[in-house]
């Protein structure tokens, strides 16, 4: 009796569940059971609702082992059971199907993109070296585990509405981020994003707006310093343009005009930007610090600058014009009229090199933004233009004289230095336009009591060149004089020789 | 003996002309030679080096730290480590003359507020796209123990 009691107990403990499970269905059958501890049960519950279960996949397709009701069979390493899939192994395991178009087609997912694991392996996430105590990012870090859903499904962590939070799980965690990157790493991207137009609209349920992956790519995420990255300075305009240049995508979005009315959001920013001086500075001169979209609009906190903030944005780099423009009268007038400060004359996106033609336009009463300057401003503009062109013409003329003198072998080092100073003032006069103040302009051109202006320096150079010419004339005269003396000497010598010869001929 | 006095005076006049001629010739030949040889060595655009006394205000402006390097301005500053550094003072933005700015301990271009650090590197976010051209500086001591600097264009420049 005692023996049969023990047998019963053993049977109840071990064999009874097997019998029960034998009626159900492999891994899921056991794992879904209420008696199963949570960490083993929840995956099974989630899995049966996911896309993989629907495609006919089972646990063993990822975890290995046997789809058996018998514990040892199911979990035997000999049968390839691997348990939890380590981060480092995930790209390979997932890539087995997701990098193989024919396999994907076999699951009825022929229209699904492939190659994600391969792209991930080449990304910044895929090349992180493991750090003790921290899990490196892999497929499941973003896509979740077991209950995989399509990104279009709201339950997916990579559904557009959830992408920012998903990325922020790591990227807003300073301890985690510091484990893998430099101590200066940023972790405020999500906070900034929420202040952006994109983030604000996303919060209101607009799923068309850009989220992290729209700009940073999804699997092949590369650091901005990598020239292949979609957020490398040279590629930013193209990246933003993928949405902002697409009329279909931008349909329904509006921007407010200076007069307070709303206009449809334009889609020509990228094409206009590529004609700008900024784009040329970056692409032709290789100056990667030249601005692209995010330098004026912000990146994570992207938002169009308010009309009155334009000067502040431009001043980030153009601090000297801003210094002159900020306290000026013309700025106040523009603000009152609701015109976008710098952009009134220089335009936006397609900002062309500023030149004398721009000033001539203002003198004629024309500006890019359609503002009509008061007659006094027009007269000032004409005065500035005349002054600048006058100084330029003077410098050119002096330069010619100096070059001519140098051609004669004269040393014009000092004249060249004065010309350099004159040219400095010409450049400064062009910047001085931003103050729109005739007195300050005069100081650059003519000079003040304390500091000479461009014209004075040009004059000094001219005088030095003339001195050099004077010296040359003097040397020429000297040369002529010397030649005359030589000629006289020769004549006298010839006469002397003749005389001596005639004396020798008639002795006595 | 020559008895004809007119002939004699003609002859002595001729001798005088010859004498004067030789003197003039010597002067005319020697003057340009001297004039070409004695003046200071030409310091045109091809200048490759200059010797400076960093404390002489006539050579290095005490405020702007500008000196003359050939026909272009140069700038002499004490680098971050206290060593002398010399650069071309031609801004890499639109070629204005830069100067030392004591308040910020930087090199500043007054035209568009371009900034360079004391290593001549352009500060990002200011207009200049490239660092200033750097010159080589060698400290030397003359016989009297006076320190001067030999500033020269680098071999690569
Ligand atoms: S010329 Fe130096 S900043 Fe523009």
XYZ file of C-alpha atoms and ligand atoms in Angstrom:
669
model
C 0.000 0.000 0.000
C 2.807 2.265 0.929
C 4.523 1.544 -2.379
C 1.394 2.287 -4.339
C 1.148 5.611 -2.473
C 4.649 6.606 -3.597
C 3.905 5.542 -7.167
C 0.776 7.623 -7.153
C 2.639 10.604 -5.847
C 5.310 10.217 -8.522
C 2.665 9.733 -11.163
C 0.871 12.860 -10.068
C 4.061 14.883 -10.036
C 5.659 13.786 -13.271
C 3.466 11.651 -15.390
C 0.141 13.310 -14.985
C 1.179 16.563 -16.648
C 2.720 14.574 -19.478
C -0.554 12.872 -20.030
C -2.350 16.167 -19.987
C 0.173 17.725 -22.311
C 0.026 14.778 -24.607
C -3.411 15.905 -25.524
C -2.238 19.389 -26.433
C 0.273 20.706 -28.925
C 4.090 20.637 -28.492
C 5.845 23.612 -26.904
C 2.818 25.856 -26.768
C 0.765 23.136 -25.192
C 2.954 23.072 -22.107
C 4.095 26.648 -21.984
C 0.626 28.066 -22.144
C -0.473 26.076 -19.151
C -1.534 28.030 -16.083
C 0.807 25.994 -13.926
C 3.755 27.244 -15.941
C 5.738 30.041 -14.317
C 5.206 33.459 -15.880
C 8.476 33.897 -17.661
C 7.905 30.654 -19.526
C 4.192 31.142 -20.104
C 3.965 34.732 -21.371
C 6.223 34.159 -24.409
C 3.967 31.351 -25.522
C 0.856 33.449 -25.070
C 2.351 36.311 -26.986
C 3.715 34.105 -29.719
C 0.402 32.563 -30.663
C -0.993 36.034 -31.531
C 2.074 37.169 -33.476
C 2.800 37.258 -37.199
C 5.143 34.307 -36.987
C 2.490 31.990 -35.591
C 0.141 33.162 -38.314
C 2.773 32.389 -40.932
C 2.920 28.843 -39.597
C 6.182 29.104 -37.714
C 6.719 27.455 -34.393
C 8.920 28.006 -31.374
C 11.587 25.612 -32.610
C 12.159 27.650 -35.757
C 13.994 30.145 -33.602
C 14.752 28.309 -30.385
C 15.662 24.947 -31.840
C 14.834 21.732 -29.991
C 11.859 19.481 -30.792
C 8.216 20.341 -30.932
C 7.641 17.541 -28.500
C 5.437 17.047 -25.502
C 8.247 15.335 -23.744
C 10.375 17.775 -21.753
C 13.752 16.192 -22.351
C 13.081 15.722 -26.046
C 11.869 19.257 -26.454
C 14.704 20.898 -24.548
C 17.617 18.721 -25.516
C 20.721 20.603 -26.666
C 21.362 17.543 -28.799
C 18.240 18.463 -30.683
C 19.549 21.948 -31.238
C 17.689 23.616 -28.402
C 19.309 26.992 -27.675
C 16.890 28.563 -25.165
C 16.967 32.305 -25.061
C 18.631 33.683 -28.178
C 21.595 35.864 -27.310
C 21.795 39.357 -28.853
C 24.865 38.421 -30.796
C 23.034 35.485 -32.415
C 19.817 37.271 -33.266
C 20.787 38.745 -36.645
C 21.774 35.302 -37.823
C 18.664 33.585 -36.478
C 16.255 36.225 -37.791
C 18.263 36.667 -40.969
C 17.816 32.992 -41.790
C 14.392 33.918 -43.068
C 14.388 37.700 -43.287
C 17.471 37.895 -45.487
C 16.165 35.179 -47.795
C 13.557 36.431 -50.307
C 12.539 32.935 -51.425
C 11.911 31.792 -47.875
C 9.904 34.910 -47.168
C 7.877 34.236 -50.284
C 7.274 30.734 -48.977
C 5.587 32.259 -45.938
C 3.336 34.286 -48.178
C 5.322 37.421 -47.450
C 6.866 37.963 -50.880
C 6.133 41.672 -50.773
C 8.024 42.112 -47.494
C 11.459 43.743 -47.732
C 14.421 41.507 -46.964
C 18.037 42.016 -45.971
C 17.307 43.621 -42.609
C 19.763 41.444 -40.708
C 22.483 42.144 -43.220
C 21.833 45.878 -43.007
C 21.730 45.671 -39.230
C 25.110 43.939 -39.182
C 26.615 46.837 -41.107
C 24.977 49.456 -38.893
C 26.324 51.209 -35.835
C 24.131 48.930 -33.720
C 25.472 45.839 -35.399
C 29.080 46.753 -34.789
C 28.919 47.457 -31.061
C 31.373 45.385 -29.065
C 29.808 43.589 -26.117
C 30.175 45.186 -22.701
C 29.890 43.097 -19.549
C 26.559 43.633 -17.841
C 24.869 45.371 -20.745
C 22.900 43.766 -23.522
C 23.998 44.935 -26.958
C 21.189 46.053 -29.253
C 19.821 43.423 -31.595
C 16.582 42.577 -33.438
C 14.439 42.102 -30.359
C 15.622 45.382 -28.754
C 13.318 47.221 -31.128
C 10.876 44.596 -32.426
C 10.128 43.007 -29.095
C 10.016 39.269 -28.591
C 7.593 36.461 -29.415
C 4.517 38.495 -30.241
C 6.029 40.058 -33.300
C 3.635 42.370 -35.113
C 3.964 44.204 -38.398
C 5.196 47.818 -37.991
C 1.816 48.974 -39.226
C 0.198 47.275 -36.231
C -0.243 49.582 -33.255
C 0.944 46.892 -30.877
C 4.372 46.815 -32.525
C 7.139 48.752 -30.771
C 8.210 49.915 -34.210
C 4.805 51.292 -35.145
C 5.468 54.975 -36.049
C 3.601 56.210 -32.999
C 5.842 54.128 -30.748
C 9.214 54.477 -32.459
C 10.426 57.500 -30.441
C 9.781 55.738 -27.128
C 11.270 52.513 -28.390
C 14.521 54.190 -29.427
C 14.537 56.244 -26.244
C 14.499 53.122 -24.087
C 18.214 52.993 -24.748
C 18.993 56.426 -26.116
C 17.569 58.283 -23.116
C 19.345 56.011 -20.667
C 22.615 57.706 -19.842
C 24.103 54.739 -17.992
C 23.342 52.380 -20.834
C 24.549 54.780 -23.538
C 27.768 55.552 -21.705
C 28.548 51.877 -21.511
C 28.950 51.833 -25.280
C 29.856 55.343 -26.390
C 31.643 58.455 -25.202
C 30.836 60.254 -21.978
C 29.609 63.198 -24.050
C 26.785 61.197 -25.587
C 23.423 62.980 -25.848
C 20.367 61.491 -24.232
C 17.909 64.354 -24.758
C 16.728 63.470 -28.248
C 13.276 62.335 -27.154
C 12.690 65.454 -25.062
C 13.716 67.595 -28.016
C 11.684 65.540 -30.422
C 8.545 66.098 -28.397
C 8.988 69.876 -28.802
C 9.378 69.569 -32.574
C 6.580 69.999 -35.071
C 7.036 66.327 -35.890
C 6.722 65.287 -32.246
C 3.773 67.542 -31.542
C 1.865 66.231 -34.500
C 2.702 62.648 -33.674
C 1.289 63.201 -30.190
C -1.927 64.358 -31.845
C -2.119 61.144 -33.812
C -0.578 62.228 -37.115
C 1.382 59.155 -38.150
C 2.669 60.664 -41.384
C 5.256 62.748 -39.583
C 8.914 61.872 -39.280
C 10.002 59.662 -36.416
C 13.564 58.562 -35.574
C 13.778 55.933 -38.275
C 12.496 58.289 -40.979
C 15.746 60.204 -40.841
C 18.207 57.749 -39.283
C 17.089 54.790 -41.387
C 15.732 51.669 -39.754
C 18.300 48.900 -39.931
C 21.325 50.464 -41.572
C 21.676 53.183 -38.946
C 25.029 54.946 -39.247
C 26.530 57.765 -37.197
C 26.220 61.274 -38.654
C 29.987 61.381 -39.086
C 29.831 58.517 -41.607
C 29.492 59.921 -45.107
C 27.132 57.065 -46.033
C 24.741 58.006 -43.246
C 21.394 59.553 -44.122
C 22.111 62.197 -41.508
C 25.647 63.039 -42.638
C 25.682 66.804 -43.415
C 25.987 66.118 -47.142
C 22.909 63.855 -47.095
C 20.597 65.720 -44.737
C 18.850 67.772 -47.434
C 18.123 64.635 -49.406
C 16.845 62.880 -46.277
C 14.491 65.719 -45.296
C 13.522 66.088 -48.930
C 12.270 62.514 -49.058
C 9.132 63.803 -47.340
C 9.339 67.567 -47.716
C 9.812 67.490 -51.483
C 6.908 65.103 -51.965
C 3.681 67.035 -52.660
C 1.622 63.955 -51.867
C 3.233 63.511 -48.472
C 3.000 67.206 -47.610
C -0.625 67.581 -48.655
C -2.696 69.215 -45.949
C 0.181 70.869 -44.082
C 0.179 74.638 -43.877
C 2.422 77.507 -42.882
C 1.419 81.024 -41.906
C 2.254 83.954 -44.185
C 3.484 87.389 -42.968
C -0.070 88.710 -43.183
C -1.368 85.988 -40.875
C -3.082 83.893 -43.529
C -2.240 80.235 -44.041
C -0.503 78.905 -47.108
C 0.042 75.313 -48.183
C 3.498 74.162 -47.105
C 5.824 74.461 -50.110
C 7.738 71.436 -51.369
C 10.542 73.201 -53.212
C 12.818 73.799 -50.207
C 15.281 71.095 -51.120
C 15.600 72.100 -54.757
C 15.969 75.737 -53.750
C 18.488 74.871 -51.070
C 20.657 73.001 -53.561
C 21.010 76.268 -55.488
C 22.111 78.157 -52.399
C 25.463 79.492 -51.328
C 25.264 77.207 -48.293
C 24.940 74.072 -50.373
C 27.785 75.217 -52.619
C 29.975 75.884 -49.586
C 29.414 72.324 -48.470
C 29.561 70.477 -51.762
C 32.033 72.567 -53.738
C 34.277 73.905 -50.995
C 33.960 70.861 -48.771
C 33.001 72.986 -45.764
C 30.883 70.572 -43.748
C 30.165 73.236 -41.160
C 28.081 75.090 -43.750
C 24.432 74.820 -42.813
C 22.026 72.238 -44.055
C 18.364 71.819 -43.005
C 18.964 70.927 -39.361
C 21.391 73.768 -38.678
C 18.609 76.339 -39.025
C 15.544 74.232 -38.215
C 16.991 72.048 -35.497
C 17.241 68.300 -35.894
C 15.394 66.425 -33.194
C 13.547 69.593 -32.244
C 12.909 70.530 -35.882
C 10.624 73.474 -36.235
C 10.447 76.412 -38.635
C 12.051 79.529 -37.120
C 9.529 82.223 -36.182
C 9.679 85.322 -38.347
C 11.392 87.286 -35.591
C 13.847 84.526 -34.822
C 15.303 84.478 -38.319
C 18.077 86.922 -37.440
C 18.906 84.882 -34.357
C 19.176 81.710 -36.401
C 21.348 83.321 -39.083
C 23.442 84.995 -36.375
C 24.657 81.586 -35.204
C 27.196 81.883 -37.996
C 26.729 85.381 -39.412
C 27.417 87.160 -36.175
C 28.956 90.329 -37.616
C 26.023 91.220 -39.894
C 23.713 90.380 -37.008
C 25.649 92.679 -34.663
C 25.097 95.517 -37.097
C 21.545 94.621 -38.077
C 20.082 93.904 -34.637
C 20.171 97.476 -33.272
C 19.331 99.031 -36.657
C 16.252 101.045 -37.527
C 15.613 98.945 -40.588
C 15.189 95.858 -38.439
C 12.514 97.537 -36.351
C 10.674 98.541 -39.495
C 10.846 95.005 -40.859
C 9.580 93.531 -37.586
C 6.703 95.977 -37.536
C 5.800 95.101 -41.103
C 5.995 91.372 -40.257
C 8.809 90.595 -42.687
C 11.339 87.878 -41.893
C 14.382 90.042 -41.102
C 17.420 88.613 -42.975
C 15.238 86.592 -45.332
C 13.508 89.768 -46.533
C 16.503 90.630 -48.696
C 18.492 87.382 -48.773
C 15.636 84.941 -49.211
C 15.553 81.562 -47.536
C 16.584 78.083 -48.652
C 17.858 79.434 -51.983
C 20.195 81.992 -50.441
C 22.430 83.278 -53.207
C 25.816 84.897 -52.661
C 25.159 88.433 -51.504
C 26.498 90.975 -53.937
C 26.292 94.508 -55.159
C 23.277 93.521 -57.269
C 21.320 92.863 -54.081
C 22.017 96.381 -52.902
C 21.091 97.754 -56.310
C 17.778 95.920 -55.995
C 17.047 97.573 -52.650
C 17.927 100.947 -54.180
C 15.302 100.231 -56.820
C 12.845 99.276 -54.100
C 12.901 95.521 -54.743
C 13.387 92.821 -52.132
C 13.151 89.052 -52.340
C 10.289 88.871 -49.849
C 8.322 91.628 -51.533
C 8.913 94.317 -48.937
C 9.054 97.824 -50.406
C 11.732 99.863 -48.635
C 10.966 103.479 -47.702
C 12.482 106.093 -50.043
C 15.038 107.030 -47.381
C 16.324 103.443 -47.285
C 16.429 103.351 -51.047
C 18.522 106.516 -51.124
C 20.839 105.084 -48.455
C 21.183 101.871 -50.435
C 22.126 103.833 -53.537
C 24.671 105.808 -51.515
C 26.178 102.602 -50.100
C 26.358 101.072 -53.543
C 28.063 104.121 -55.051
C 30.515 104.274 -52.174
C 31.374 100.579 -52.331
C 31.734 100.543 -56.109
C 33.793 103.738 -55.919
C 36.206 102.199 -53.419
C 36.405 99.012 -55.434
C 37.191 100.909 -58.643
C 39.845 102.945 -56.830
C 41.464 99.825 -55.413
C 41.482 98.190 -58.841
C 43.090 101.247 -60.413
C 45.746 101.482 -57.704
C 46.375 97.772 -57.988
C 47.128 98.277 -61.667
C 49.587 101.079 -60.968
C 51.284 99.025 -58.272
C 51.510 95.996 -60.547
C 52.956 98.155 -63.336
C 55.596 99.545 -60.980
C 56.423 96.025 -59.810
C 56.855 95.039 -63.425
C 59.695 97.528 -63.630
C 61.350 95.708 -60.777
C 60.470 98.208 -58.065
C 59.903 97.057 -54.496
C 56.275 97.856 -53.597
C 55.928 95.846 -50.418
C 54.622 98.840 -48.504
C 52.131 99.761 -51.195
C 50.858 96.187 -51.166
C 50.310 96.362 -47.413
C 48.329 99.577 -47.791
C 46.271 97.955 -50.547
C 45.551 95.009 -48.262
C 44.219 97.466 -45.688
C 42.105 99.205 -48.313
C 40.661 95.852 -49.321
C 39.906 94.986 -45.681
C 37.808 98.124 -45.551
C 36.042 97.249 -48.783
C 34.993 93.919 -47.304
C 33.981 95.613 -44.078
C 31.998 98.239 -45.986
C 29.998 95.455 -47.614
C 29.136 94.042 -44.194
C 28.438 97.535 -42.913
C 25.408 97.679 -45.214
C 23.560 95.707 -42.512
C 23.640 98.653 -40.113
C 21.985 100.751 -42.803
C 23.707 103.772 -41.333
C 25.388 106.266 -43.732
C 27.697 107.570 -40.993
C 29.126 104.141 -40.221
C 29.469 103.405 -43.913
C 31.369 106.659 -44.356
C 33.764 105.584 -41.606
C 34.657 102.442 -43.552
C 35.057 104.224 -46.873
C 36.607 107.569 -45.942
C 37.672 106.867 -42.395
C 37.380 108.821 -39.181
C 39.840 110.997 -37.356
C 41.126 107.942 -35.465
C 41.194 105.393 -38.245
C 41.670 105.938 -41.942
C 39.142 104.375 -44.306
C 39.565 102.321 -47.442
C 39.972 105.272 -49.776
C 42.764 106.722 -47.645
C 44.690 103.457 -47.678
C 44.190 103.189 -51.434
C 45.556 106.711 -51.768
C 48.602 105.822 -49.686
C 49.273 102.860 -51.931
C 48.874 105.053 -54.968
C 51.352 107.585 -53.576
C 53.886 104.859 -52.897
C 53.444 103.551 -56.428
C 53.940 107.053 -57.795
C 57.073 107.464 -55.719
C 58.327 104.260 -57.244
C 57.603 105.608 -60.696
C 59.404 108.837 -59.753
C 62.398 106.815 -58.692
C 62.284 104.917 -61.945
C 62.213 108.190 -63.924
C 65.155 109.402 -61.868
C 67.099 106.265 -62.590
C 66.272 106.586 -66.258
C 67.569 110.139 -66.294
C 70.692 108.969 -64.545
C 71.107 106.302 -67.166
C 70.683 108.858 -69.951
C 73.204 111.123 -68.298
C 75.679 108.290 -67.975
C 75.223 107.377 -71.637
C 75.809 110.992 -72.658
C 79.030 111.066 -70.656
C 80.179 107.838 -72.251
C 79.399 109.217 -75.697
C 81.392 112.420 -75.008
C 84.253 110.376 -73.686
C 84.359 108.237 -76.760
C 84.309 111.238 -79.091
C 87.090 112.878 -77.090
C 89.120 109.677 -77.127
C 88.745 109.304 -80.871
C 89.883 112.890 -81.380
C 92.836 112.368 -79.078
C 93.904 109.241 -80.903
C 93.652 111.010 -84.270
C 95.690 113.905 -82.972
C 98.402 111.573 -81.683
C 98.493 109.693 -84.955
C 98.799 112.898 -87.063
C 101.659 114.070 -84.810
C 103.482 110.801 -85.331
C 103.069 111.198 -89.132
C 104.834 114.643 -89.278
C 107.758 114.486 -86.854
C 109.610 117.636 -85.846
C 107.696 122.211 -78.095
C 104.469 123.283 -79.585
C 104.519 126.821 -80.650
C 100.921 127.215 -81.562
C 99.021 128.402 -78.453
C 95.540 127.616 -79.866
C 96.617 124.088 -80.560
C 97.934 123.788 -77.057
C 94.734 125.037 -75.430
C 92.646 122.723 -77.649
C 94.734 119.807 -76.554
C 94.445 120.573 -72.899
C 90.656 120.977 -73.321
C 90.492 117.568 -74.911
C 92.478 116.086 -72.040
C 90.140 117.718 -69.605
C 87.100 116.273 -71.359
C 88.666 112.849 -71.307
C 89.515 113.195 -67.640
C 86.047 114.325 -66.735
C 84.577 111.630 -68.924
C 86.444 108.909 -67.094
C 85.441 110.304 -63.735
C 81.812 110.495 -64.854
C 81.974 107.024 -66.306
C 83.357 105.631 -63.114
C 80.617 107.368 -61.138
C 77.902 106.312 -63.581
C 79.065 102.738 -63.440
C 79.581 102.590 -59.697
C 76.442 104.455 -58.631
C 73.838 102.018 -59.964
C 76.002 99.147 -58.830
C 76.067 100.573 -55.323
C 72.404 101.461 -55.483
C 71.448 97.934 -56.454
C 73.715 96.275 -53.975
C 73.280 98.317 -50.838
C 69.471 98.675 -50.440
C 67.774 96.146 -48.152
C 67.102 92.755 -49.615
C 63.882 92.825 -51.549
C 61.002 91.534 -49.508
C 58.457 90.857 -52.187
C 55.721 88.234 -52.265
C 58.414 85.603 -52.526
C 59.676 86.265 -48.994
C 60.227 83.063 -47.111
C 61.460 84.287 -43.772
C 61.770 87.251 -41.465
C 63.628 87.829 -38.217
C 61.551 89.431 -35.491
C 62.086 90.866 -32.077
C 58.742 90.002 -30.483
C 59.011 92.869 -28.000
C 59.749 95.586 -30.519
C 56.510 97.496 -31.170
C 57.906 98.685 -34.491
C 58.090 95.083 -35.667
C 55.170 93.416 -33.925
C 52.160 95.549 -33.043
C 51.700 95.051 -29.285
C 47.918 95.099 -29.535
C 47.061 93.294 -32.744
C 50.263 91.168 -32.780
C 50.587 91.875 -36.491
C 53.974 91.885 -38.203
C 54.976 92.312 -41.801
C 55.846 89.149 -43.653
C 56.860 90.142 -47.143
C 54.020 92.140 -48.581
C 51.424 90.400 -46.432
C 50.599 90.649 -42.756
C 51.513 87.900 -40.344
C 50.436 87.381 -36.751
C 52.631 86.314 -33.845
C 51.019 84.940 -30.698
C 51.955 82.872 -27.689
C 50.321 79.491 -28.205
C 48.317 77.639 -25.561
C 51.508 76.066 -24.217
C 53.340 79.397 -24.038
C 55.432 78.782 -27.148
C 55.605 81.309 -29.967
C 53.302 80.665 -32.900
C 53.161 82.593 -36.138
C 50.524 82.481 -38.816
C 49.617 84.281 -41.966
C 47.224 87.021 -40.829
C 45.147 86.563 -43.962
C 41.731 85.265 -42.935
C 40.726 82.080 -44.722
C 37.215 83.424 -45.219
C 37.505 86.485 -47.472
C 41.150 87.424 -46.847
C 40.749 90.237 -44.326
C 43.570 90.828 -41.890
C 42.995 89.024 -38.610
C 44.249 90.303 -35.268
C 44.836 89.118 -31.742
C 41.940 89.717 -29.369
C 43.130 89.933 -25.786
C 39.684 89.690 -24.116
C 38.921 86.316 -25.644
C 42.544 85.212 -26.084
C 41.726 84.290 -29.660
C 42.565 85.442 -33.131
C 39.709 87.525 -34.452
C 38.764 88.695 -37.903
C 36.908 91.995 -37.726
C 35.229 91.610 -41.110
C 32.743 88.863 -40.221
C 33.730 87.986 -36.665
C 35.709 84.994 -37.778
C 37.577 83.339 -34.902
C 40.663 81.161 -34.696
C 42.187 79.599 -31.629
C 45.807 80.220 -30.736
C 46.771 77.185 -32.774
C 45.349 78.972 -35.793
C 42.416 76.592 -36.068
C 39.162 78.119 -37.253
C 36.428 77.953 -34.624
C 33.447 76.068 -36.073
C 30.350 78.184 -36.429
C 32.353 81.232 -37.487
C 32.845 82.009 -41.173
C 36.442 80.907 -41.868
C 36.419 77.451 -43.442
C 40.065 76.572 -42.856
C 42.842 77.132 -40.307
C 45.298 79.981 -40.836
C 48.467 79.130 -42.711
C 51.095 78.431 -40.076
C 54.676 79.645 -40.229
C 57.607 77.970 -38.551
C 59.113 79.836 -35.603
C 62.649 79.261 -34.352
C 63.973 81.065 -31.317
C 67.496 82.375 -31.711
C 69.937 84.299 -29.588
C 72.372 86.783 -31.091
C 75.911 87.546 -29.780
C 74.577 90.089 -27.297
C 72.235 87.482 -25.827
C 69.163 89.121 -27.326
C 66.396 86.719 -28.258
C 64.915 86.985 -31.720
C 62.552 84.802 -33.681
C 63.128 83.454 -37.134
C 59.727 83.141 -38.751
C 59.662 81.207 -41.978
C 57.270 79.563 -44.342
C 57.039 75.857 -43.740
C 58.577 73.595 -46.356
C 55.165 72.365 -47.343
C 53.654 75.866 -47.589
S 37.125 87.712 -43.887
Fe 37.579 86.937 -41.975
S 35.674 86.372 -41.230
Fe 35.193 87.078 -43.187
